[in-house]
mmCIF file of C-alpha atoms in Angstrom:
data_model
loop_
_atom_site.group_PDB
_atom_site.id
_atom_site.type_symbol
_atom_site.label_atom_id
_atom_site.label_comp_id
_atom_site.label_asym_id
_atom_site.label_seq_id
_atom_site.Cartn_x
_atom_site.Cartn_y
_atom_site.Cartn_z
ATOM 1 C CA UNK A 107 2.220 -20.391 11.113
ATOM 2 C CA UNK A 108 -1.521 -20.786 11.016
ATOM 3 C CA UNK A 109 -4.108 -20.740 8.260
ATOM 4 C CA UNK A 110 -7.575 -19.281 7.926
ATOM 5 C CA UNK A 111 -8.811 -22.281 5.986
ATOM 6 C CA UNK A 112 -7.054 -24.946 3.940
ATOM 7 C CA UNK A 113 -3.281 -25.062 4.023
ATOM 8 C CA UNK A 114 -1.408 -24.131 0.881
ATOM 9 C CA UNK A 115 2.178 -24.087 -0.276
ATOM 10 C CA UNK A 116 3.327 -20.471 -0.377
ATOM 11 C CA UNK A 117 6.404 -19.164 -2.177
ATOM 12 C CA UNK A 118 9.618 -19.754 -0.214
ATOM 13 C CA UNK A 119 9.761 -17.357 2.719
ATOM 14 C CA UNK A 120 13.460 -16.765 3.223
ATOM 15 C CA UNK A 121 15.028 -14.066 5.371
ATOM 16 C CA UNK A 122 16.955 -11.699 3.070
ATOM 17 C CA UNK A 123 19.504 -11.257 5.838
ATOM 18 C CA UNK A 124 19.834 -14.974 6.469
ATOM 19 C CA UNK A 125 18.724 -14.587 10.104
ATOM 20 C CA UNK A 126 16.887 -17.560 11.541
ATOM 21 C CA UNK A 127 16.366 -16.245 15.055
ATOM 22 C CA UNK A 128 12.645 -16.199 15.954
ATOM 23 C CA UNK A 129 13.244 -12.885 17.720
ATOM 24 C CA UNK A 130 14.311 -11.364 14.430
ATOM 25 C CA UNK A 131 11.746 -12.773 12.022
ATOM 26 C CA UNK A 132 8.216 -11.569 11.278
ATOM 27 C CA UNK A 133 5.152 -13.388 12.494
ATOM 28 C CA UNK A 134 3.872 -15.055 9.315
ATOM 29 C CA UNK A 135 0.270 -16.089 8.739
ATOM 30 C CA UNK A 136 -0.730 -18.036 5.620
ATOM 31 C CA UNK A 137 -4.362 -17.818 4.554
ATOM 32 C CA UNK A 138 -5.310 -20.655 2.241
ATOM 33 C CA UNK A 139 -8.356 -21.395 0.126
ATOM 34 C CA UNK A 140 -9.444 -19.546 -2.995
ATOM 35 C CA UNK A 141 -13.135 -18.772 -3.460
ATOM 36 C CA UNK A 142 -14.937 -18.923 -6.793
ATOM 37 C CA UNK A 143 -15.409 -15.144 -6.605
ATOM 38 C CA UNK A 144 -11.673 -14.687 -6.139
ATOM 39 C CA UNK A 145 -10.888 -16.959 -9.091
ATOM 40 C CA UNK A 146 -13.324 -14.993 -11.249
ATOM 41 C CA UNK A 147 -11.745 -11.703 -10.193
ATOM 42 C CA UNK A 148 -8.261 -12.968 -10.997
ATOM 43 C CA UNK A 149 -9.356 -14.196 -14.433
ATOM 44 C CA UNK A 150 -11.100 -10.897 -15.162
ATOM 45 C CA UNK A 151 -8.064 -8.834 -14.153
ATOM 46 C CA UNK A 152 -5.733 -11.062 -16.161
ATOM 47 C CA UNK A 153 -7.863 -10.644 -19.306
ATOM 48 C CA UNK A 154 -8.654 -6.924 -19.029
ATOM 49 C CA UNK A 155 -6.379 -4.782 -16.860
ATOM 50 C CA UNK A 156 -3.180 -6.745 -17.483
ATOM 51 C CA UNK A 157 -3.330 -6.362 -21.319
ATOM 52 C CA UNK A 158 -3.966 -2.631 -20.844
ATOM 53 C CA UNK A 159 -0.891 -2.323 -18.633
ATOM 54 C CA UNK A 160 1.109 -4.309 -21.155
ATOM 55 C CA UNK A 161 0.073 -1.873 -23.895
ATOM 56 C CA UNK A 162 0.976 1.066 -21.657
ATOM 57 C CA UNK A 163 4.419 -0.426 -21.049
ATOM 58 C CA UNK A 164 5.018 -0.625 -24.798
ATOM 59 C CA UNK A 165 4.254 3.079 -25.279
ATOM 60 C CA UNK A 166 4.345 4.915 -21.930
ATOM 61 C CA UNK A 167 4.979 8.274 -23.626
ATOM 62 C CA UNK A 168 1.516 8.320 -25.208
ATOM 63 C CA UNK A 169 -1.052 10.641 -23.543
ATOM 64 C CA UNK A 170 -2.716 7.910 -21.490
ATOM 65 C CA UNK A 171 -5.717 9.332 -19.568
ATOM 66 C CA UNK A 172 -4.484 8.291 -16.127
ATOM 67 C CA UNK A 173 -6.207 11.287 -14.566
ATOM 68 C CA UNK A 174 -9.597 9.955 -15.628
ATOM 69 C CA UNK A 175 -9.312 6.852 -13.459
ATOM 70 C CA UNK A 176 -10.403 8.648 -10.311
ATOM 71 C CA UNK A 177 -13.165 10.544 -12.122
ATOM 72 C CA UNK A 178 -14.906 7.408 -13.378
ATOM 73 C CA UNK A 179 -14.810 5.689 -9.989
ATOM 74 C CA UNK A 180 -18.199 7.057 -8.876
ATOM 75 C CA UNK A 181 -19.851 3.582 -8.760
ATOM 76 C CA UNK A 182 -17.480 2.604 -5.920
ATOM 77 C CA UNK A 183 -19.755 3.693 -3.108
ATOM 78 C CA UNK A 184 -18.536 3.820 0.495
ATOM 79 C CA UNK A 185 -20.091 1.886 3.356
ATOM 80 C CA UNK A 186 -23.658 3.048 3.942
ATOM 81 C CA UNK A 187 -23.818 5.907 6.404
ATOM 82 C CA UNK A 188 -20.222 7.015 5.811
ATOM 83 C CA UNK A 189 -19.576 10.730 6.285
ATOM 84 C CA UNK A 190 -16.795 12.430 4.337
ATOM 85 C CA UNK A 191 -15.691 15.934 3.515
ATOM 86 C CA UNK A 192 -12.838 17.544 1.601
ATOM 87 C CA UNK A 193 -9.778 18.885 3.368
ATOM 88 C CA UNK A 194 -7.219 21.285 1.873
ATOM 89 C CA UNK A 195 -3.661 20.305 2.755
ATOM 90 C CA UNK A 196 -0.627 22.428 1.927
ATOM 91 C CA UNK A 197 -0.233 21.248 -1.681
ATOM 92 C CA UNK A 198 -2.982 18.704 -2.361
ATOM 93 C CA UNK A 199 -6.553 17.814 -1.437
ATOM 94 C CA UNK A 200 -7.534 15.155 1.053
ATOM 95 C CA UNK A 201 -10.741 13.694 2.445
ATOM 96 C CA UNK A 202 -11.674 13.085 6.071
ATOM 97 C CA UNK A 203 -13.910 10.044 6.224
ATOM 98 C CA UNK A 204 -15.755 8.307 9.029
ATOM 99 C CA UNK A 205 -17.775 5.113 8.569
ATOM 100 C CA UNK A 206 -20.480 4.256 11.123
ATOM 101 C CA UNK A 207 -18.706 3.346 14.340
ATOM 102 C CA UNK A 208 -15.469 4.936 13.162
ATOM 103 C CA UNK A 209 -15.146 7.298 16.078
ATOM 104 C CA UNK A 210 -12.391 5.660 18.110
ATOM 105 C CA UNK A 211 -9.385 7.383 19.655
ATOM 106 C CA UNK A 212 -7.099 6.200 16.853
ATOM 107 C CA UNK A 213 -7.102 7.793 13.385
ATOM 108 C CA UNK A 214 -5.733 6.425 10.113
ATOM 109 C CA UNK A 215 -3.741 8.317 7.509
ATOM 110 C CA UNK A 216 -4.390 6.565 4.175
ATOM 111 C CA UNK A 217 -2.212 6.793 1.056
ATOM 112 C CA UNK A 218 -3.773 5.269 -2.062
ATOM 113 C CA UNK A 219 -2.063 3.050 -4.623
ATOM 114 C CA UNK A 220 -1.865 3.403 -8.393
ATOM 115 C CA UNK A 221 1.853 3.096 -9.245
ATOM 116 C CA UNK A 222 2.333 6.789 -8.290
ATOM 117 C CA UNK A 223 0.501 7.545 -11.572
ATOM 118 C CA UNK A 224 -3.246 7.266 -11.060
ATOM 119 C CA UNK A 225 -6.176 6.653 -8.689
ATOM 120 C CA UNK A 226 -7.224 8.932 -5.859
ATOM 121 C CA UNK A 227 -9.951 9.685 -3.348
ATOM 122 C CA UNK A 228 -12.840 8.277 -5.397
ATOM 123 C CA UNK A 229 -11.194 5.015 -6.446
ATOM 124 C CA UNK A 230 -10.309 4.223 -2.846
ATOM 125 C CA UNK A 231 -13.312 5.631 -0.981
ATOM 126 C CA UNK A 232 -15.060 2.266 -0.714
ATOM 127 C CA UNK A 233 -11.941 0.472 0.558
ATOM 128 C CA UNK A 234 -11.086 3.294 2.950
ATOM 129 C CA UNK A 235 -14.630 3.327 4.361
ATOM 130 C CA UNK A 236 -14.468 -0.442 4.931
ATOM 131 C CA UNK A 237 -11.190 -0.026 6.783
ATOM 132 C CA UNK A 238 -12.724 2.804 8.847
ATOM 133 C CA UNK A 239 -15.652 0.570 9.812
ATOM 134 C CA UNK A 240 -13.455 -2.451 10.604
ATOM 135 C CA UNK A 241 -10.961 -0.424 12.629
ATOM 136 C CA UNK A 242 -13.508 1.824 14.339
ATOM 137 C CA UNK A 243 -11.399 4.789 13.292
ATOM 138 C CA UNK A 244 -11.761 7.905 11.139
ATOM 139 C CA UNK A 245 -9.490 8.143 8.101
ATOM 140 C CA UNK A 246 -7.748 11.013 6.340
ATOM 141 C CA UNK A 247 -7.242 9.899 2.729
ATOM 142 C CA UNK A 248 -4.621 11.959 0.879
ATOM 143 C CA UNK A 249 -4.696 12.738 -2.874
ATOM 144 C CA UNK A 250 -0.935 13.245 -3.038
ATOM 145 C CA UNK A 251 0.936 14.664 -6.041
ATOM 146 C CA UNK A 252 1.923 12.046 -8.604
ATOM 147 C CA UNK A 253 4.146 11.094 -11.517
ATOM 148 C CA UNK A 254 5.068 12.117 -14.135
ATOM 149 C CA UNK A 255 4.857 15.771 -13.054
ATOM 150 C CA UNK A 256 6.059 15.322 -9.478
ATOM 151 C CA UNK A 257 8.812 13.196 -7.929
ATOM 152 C CA UNK A 258 7.954 10.735 -5.183
ATOM 153 C CA UNK A 259 9.498 13.100 -2.628
ATOM 154 C CA UNK A 260 6.520 15.436 -3.052
ATOM 155 C CA UNK A 261 4.104 12.574 -2.390
ATOM 156 C CA UNK A 262 5.979 11.904 0.852
ATOM 157 C CA UNK A 263 5.708 15.605 1.709
ATOM 158 C CA UNK A 264 1.952 15.423 1.133
ATOM 159 C CA UNK A 265 1.701 12.410 3.415
ATOM 160 C CA UNK A 266 3.545 14.344 6.119
ATOM 161 C CA UNK A 267 1.159 17.248 5.557
ATOM 162 C CA UNK A 268 -1.750 14.881 6.198
ATOM 163 C CA UNK A 269 -0.049 13.585 9.322
ATOM 164 C CA UNK A 270 0.384 17.134 10.635
ATOM 165 C CA UNK A 271 -3.286 17.869 9.861
ATOM 166 C CA UNK A 272 -4.413 14.930 11.990
ATOM 167 C CA UNK A 273 -2.097 15.980 14.825
ATOM 168 C CA UNK A 274 -3.462 19.542 14.656
ATOM 169 C CA UNK A 275 -7.015 18.175 14.820
ATOM 170 C CA UNK A 276 -6.596 16.294 18.057
ATOM 171 C CA UNK A 277 -4.946 12.993 17.147
ATOM 172 C CA UNK A 278 -1.479 12.626 18.717
ATOM 173 C CA UNK A 279 0.971 10.774 16.516
ATOM 174 C CA UNK A 280 0.996 7.750 18.814
ATOM 175 C CA UNK A 281 -2.726 7.397 17.991
ATOM 176 C CA UNK A 282 -2.275 7.577 14.224
ATOM 177 C CA UNK A 283 -1.866 4.501 12.026
ATOM 178 C CA UNK A 284 -0.335 5.121 8.602
ATOM 179 C CA UNK A 285 -1.745 2.830 5.902
ATOM 180 C CA UNK A 286 -1.661 2.410 2.154
ATOM 181 C CA UNK A 287 -1.799 -0.016 -0.741
ATOM 182 C CA UNK A 288 0.705 -0.741 -3.519
ATOM 183 C CA UNK A 289 2.577 2.543 -4.173
ATOM 184 C CA UNK A 290 0.742 3.855 -1.111
ATOM 185 C CA UNK A 291 2.438 1.080 0.855
ATOM 186 C CA UNK A 292 5.785 2.535 -0.238
ATOM 187 C CA UNK A 293 4.616 5.934 1.004
ATOM 188 C CA UNK A 294 3.327 4.418 4.261
ATOM 189 C CA UNK A 295 6.809 3.352 5.313
ATOM 190 C CA UNK A 296 8.459 6.476 3.896
ATOM 191 C CA UNK A 297 6.126 8.817 5.796
ATOM 192 C CA UNK A 298 6.513 6.843 9.038
ATOM 193 C CA UNK A 299 10.298 7.029 8.657
ATOM 194 C CA UNK A 300 10.293 10.754 7.855
ATOM 195 C CA UNK A 301 8.060 11.445 10.853
ATOM 196 C CA UNK A 302 10.701 9.846 13.059
ATOM 197 C CA UNK A 303 13.577 11.600 11.310
ATOM 198 C CA UNK A 304 11.924 15.025 11.549
ATOM 199 C CA UNK A 305 11.063 14.624 15.214
ATOM 200 C CA UNK A 306 7.290 14.362 14.793
ATOM 201 C CA UNK A 307 7.371 11.083 16.705
ATOM 202 C CA UNK A 308 6.493 7.462 16.085
ATOM 203 C CA UNK A 309 3.134 6.549 14.601
ATOM 204 C CA UNK A 310 1.031 3.927 16.368
ATOM 205 C CA UNK A 311 1.514 1.462 13.534
ATOM 206 C CA UNK A 312 1.714 0.904 9.795
ATOM 207 C CA UNK A 313 -0.502 -1.155 7.503
ATOM 208 C CA UNK A 314 0.784 -2.002 4.028
ATOM 209 C CA UNK A 315 -1.448 -3.734 1.482
ATOM 210 C CA UNK A 316 0.428 -5.373 -1.415
ATOM 211 C CA UNK A 317 3.197 -2.809 -0.917
ATOM 212 C CA UNK A 318 5.840 -1.743 -3.386
ATOM 213 C CA UNK A 319 8.934 -1.381 -1.205
ATOM 214 C CA UNK A 320 11.874 -1.680 -3.615
ATOM 215 C CA UNK A 321 12.342 0.578 -6.649
ATOM 216 C CA UNK A 322 15.027 -1.749 -7.996
ATOM 217 C CA UNK A 323 13.054 -3.976 -10.414
ATOM 218 C CA UNK A 324 15.532 -6.863 -10.501
ATOM 219 C CA UNK A 325 14.333 -8.799 -7.466
ATOM 220 C CA UNK A 326 10.753 -8.731 -8.737
ATOM 221 C CA UNK A 327 11.728 -9.765 -12.250
ATOM 222 C CA UNK A 328 13.894 -12.631 -10.985
ATOM 223 C CA UNK A 329 11.145 -13.996 -8.734
ATOM 224 C CA UNK A 330 8.844 -16.812 -10.044
ATOM 225 C CA UNK A 331 5.852 -14.520 -9.469
ATOM 226 C CA UNK A 332 6.956 -12.373 -12.405
ATOM 227 C CA UNK A 333 5.359 -15.085 -14.558
ATOM 228 C CA UNK A 334 2.334 -15.669 -12.320
ATOM 229 C CA UNK A 335 1.018 -12.212 -11.381
ATOM 230 C CA UNK A 336 -2.520 -11.672 -12.676
ATOM 231 C CA UNK A 337 -2.145 -7.892 -12.832
ATOM 232 C CA UNK A 338 1.367 -6.746 -13.730
ATOM 233 C CA UNK A 339 3.149 -7.817 -16.926
ATOM 234 C CA UNK A 340 6.925 -8.142 -16.648
ATOM 235 C CA UNK A 341 7.641 -5.287 -19.038
ATOM 236 C CA UNK A 342 5.694 -2.771 -16.912
ATOM 237 C CA UNK A 343 8.103 -3.027 -13.979
ATOM 238 C CA UNK A 344 11.246 -1.523 -15.567
ATOM 239 C CA UNK A 345 9.121 1.063 -17.412
ATOM 240 C CA UNK A 346 7.755 2.356 -14.106
ATOM 241 C CA UNK A 347 11.300 2.466 -12.713
ATOM 242 C CA UNK A 348 12.377 4.622 -15.672
ATOM 243 C CA UNK A 349 9.462 7.035 -15.157
ATOM 244 C CA UNK A 350 10.365 7.392 -11.498
ATOM 245 C CA UNK A 351 13.996 8.146 -12.351
ATOM 246 C CA UNK A 352 12.937 10.816 -14.851
ATOM 247 C CA UNK A 353 10.607 12.440 -12.349
ATOM 248 C CA UNK A 354 13.398 12.617 -9.782
ATOM 249 C CA UNK A 355 15.217 15.022 -12.138
ATOM 250 C CA UNK A 356 12.331 17.495 -12.313
ATOM 251 C CA UNK A 357 13.627 19.548 -9.409
ATOM 252 C CA UNK A 358 17.219 19.176 -8.253
ATOM 253 C CA UNK A 359 16.281 20.594 -4.842
ATOM 254 C CA UNK A 360 14.780 17.215 -4.014
ATOM 255 C CA UNK A 361 16.842 14.238 -2.947
ATOM 256 C CA UNK A 362 15.558 10.969 -4.428
ATOM 257 C CA UNK A 363 13.457 8.988 -1.962
ATOM 258 C CA UNK A 364 15.171 5.752 -0.901
ATOM 259 C CA UNK A 365 13.261 2.497 -1.186
ATOM 260 C CA UNK A 366 11.660 1.510 2.131
ATOM 261 C CA UNK A 367 13.675 -1.743 2.186
ATOM 262 C CA UNK A 368 16.842 0.386 2.374
ATOM 263 C CA UNK A 369 15.751 2.586 5.283
ATOM 264 C CA UNK A 370 17.154 2.490 8.803
ATOM 265 C CA UNK A 371 14.280 0.624 10.442
ATOM 266 C CA UNK A 372 15.181 0.680 14.119
ATOM 267 C CA UNK A 373 12.375 2.425 15.991
ATOM 268 C CA UNK A 374 9.786 2.098 13.200
ATOM 269 C CA UNK A 375 6.151 1.476 14.241
ATOM 270 C CA UNK A 376 4.659 -2.034 14.473
ATOM 271 C CA UNK A 377 3.635 -3.250 11.027
ATOM 272 C CA UNK A 378 0.969 -5.369 9.381
ATOM 273 C CA UNK A 379 1.788 -6.354 5.778
ATOM 274 C CA UNK A 380 -0.689 -8.203 3.559
ATOM 275 C CA UNK A 381 0.174 -9.755 0.189
ATOM 276 C CA UNK A 382 -1.117 -12.294 -2.296
ATOM 277 C CA UNK A 383 1.096 -15.346 -2.730
ATOM 278 C CA UNK A 384 1.466 -14.849 -6.513
ATOM 279 C CA UNK A 385 1.742 -11.070 -6.736
ATOM 280 C CA UNK A 386 4.574 -9.321 -8.511
ATOM 281 C CA UNK A 387 5.160 -7.364 -5.298
ATOM 282 C CA UNK A 388 5.184 -10.436 -3.050
ATOM 283 C CA UNK A 389 8.977 -10.269 -2.804
ATOM 284 C CA UNK A 390 8.745 -6.594 -1.799
ATOM 285 C CA UNK A 391 6.338 -7.416 1.023
ATOM 286 C CA UNK A 392 8.436 -10.355 2.190
ATOM 287 C CA UNK A 393 11.729 -8.454 2.152
ATOM 288 C CA UNK A 394 10.245 -5.481 4.013
ATOM 289 C CA UNK A 395 8.749 -7.746 6.669
ATOM 290 C CA UNK A 396 12.049 -9.497 7.347
ATOM 291 C CA UNK A 397 14.055 -6.276 7.452
ATOM 292 C CA UNK A 398 11.615 -4.649 9.854
ATOM 293 C CA UNK A 399 11.698 -7.700 12.096
ATOM 294 C CA UNK A 400 15.500 -7.831 11.949
ATOM 295 C CA UNK A 401 15.494 -4.265 13.309
ATOM 296 C CA UNK A 402 13.356 -5.357 16.242
ATOM 297 C CA UNK A 403 10.066 -3.994 14.874
ATOM 298 C CA UNK A 404 6.995 -6.142 15.694
ATOM 299 C CA UNK A 405 5.887 -7.257 12.219
ATOM 300 C CA UNK A 406 3.051 -9.431 10.962
ATOM 301 C CA UNK A 407 3.188 -10.724 7.387
ATOM 302 C CA UNK A 408 -0.039 -12.194 6.009
ATOM 303 C CA UNK A 409 0.204 -14.221 2.799
ATOM 304 C CA UNK A 410 -3.143 -14.830 1.066
ATOM 305 C CA UNK A 411 -3.247 -17.697 -1.402
ATOM 306 C CA UNK A 412 -3.394 -16.655 -5.078
ATOM 307 C CA UNK A 413 -5.098 -13.335 -4.359
ATOM 308 C CA UNK A 414 -4.701 -10.516 -6.879
ATOM 309 C CA UNK A 415 -2.887 -7.284 -6.140
ATOM 310 C CA UNK A 416 -4.877 -5.252 -3.557
ATOM 311 C CA UNK A 417 -7.717 -7.796 -3.484
ATOM 312 C CA UNK A 418 -8.994 -5.972 -0.402
ATOM 313 C CA UNK A 419 -10.430 -3.336 -2.765
ATOM 314 C CA UNK A 420 -12.832 -6.010 -4.037
ATOM 315 C CA UNK A 421 -14.147 -6.798 -0.557
ATOM 316 C CA UNK A 422 -17.729 -6.230 -1.717
ATOM 317 C CA UNK A 423 -17.301 -9.187 -4.100
ATOM 318 C CA UNK A 424 -14.547 -11.395 -2.718
ATOM 319 C CA UNK A 425 -14.813 -13.016 0.744
ATOM 320 C CA UNK A 426 -11.023 -13.068 1.135
ATOM 321 C CA UNK A 427 -11.062 -9.292 0.739
ATOM 322 C CA UNK A 428 -13.593 -8.941 3.553
ATOM 323 C CA UNK A 429 -11.530 -11.196 5.814
ATOM 324 C CA UNK A 430 -8.357 -9.269 5.056
ATOM 325 C CA UNK A 431 -10.030 -5.943 5.865
ATOM 326 C CA UNK A 432 -11.279 -7.469 9.114
ATOM 327 C CA UNK A 433 -7.678 -8.385 9.927
ATOM 328 C CA UNK A 434 -6.646 -4.770 9.316
ATOM 329 C CA UNK A 435 -9.376 -3.694 11.701
ATOM 330 C CA UNK A 436 -8.148 -6.184 14.311
ATOM 331 C CA UNK A 437 -4.590 -4.877 14.001
ATOM 332 C CA UNK A 438 -5.587 -1.213 14.342
ATOM 333 C CA UNK A 439 -7.861 -1.935 17.301
ATOM 334 C CA UNK A 440 -5.079 -3.874 19.022
ATOM 335 C CA UNK A 441 -2.858 -0.781 18.856
ATOM 336 C CA UNK A 442 -5.545 1.264 20.609
ATOM 337 C CA UNK A 443 -5.117 -0.888 23.729
ATOM 338 C CA UNK A 444 -1.388 -0.213 24.030
#
């Protein structure tokens, strides 16, 4: 392992399968050092967003205005000079975005986070534009259908629709990187798997930021990070699981989507996974990385000391976020040389 700055003691990194063979373990990088800006962000999130999520978990049936989150995100401006325009996919809107210099041969399909419940094109435009600039690649950002009105299967379908759009517009699948954060990280692996299963081919790579990869809440709740996470209160995890289960019963034509950690991973694209060392979803990122590597998939797991969930979205404020986005850019550019 190596570190960007000072060394730190990360949570135990233990192969879920018990394998100790270097050929079947992910490449792990630990990034130590916590800036004052990062500490301030963590404290702010812990004292504002976390109590809100705790209140939501106590009464999830109330008419919470989750749809407003994307509408009030207008202050989150993209990188200067970014061009973007709306795209109509089969069942949802999307946005094709290109930051200055983002005109490489590789394209990125981006699936936003938000617990399958909120966020969208506006909330993630700044992050997506930064990734476009760092990777030198255009991005199709997909506003997929969400809970509670749609099961996760439909979000996967929308991701596949975005993938087909990119292929139809001149980007072969082996030049497309599928990326996403949080719930979008779940969709990243699901869409890459479905592309293989349906015969569309193998994507160039996957990038998962603070990914949710296991719908079973028990491993997260049993992990020490359940008490440390600055964003997610413990009670929110099983509540989200219940909402997902209810949504799966909306239309019995749809088979429930398996958790990415339970997929057959042989043949999946190379993966970069980034996580904060104290996140609720740290165990999801770790487990996914080990299971991919055990299947022979080249996998890089980056653990960033005490960073909040999807800290990359705060790259304009937090230096660790900027460095992490630069690492995403490095990974995507490295795939373009293959």
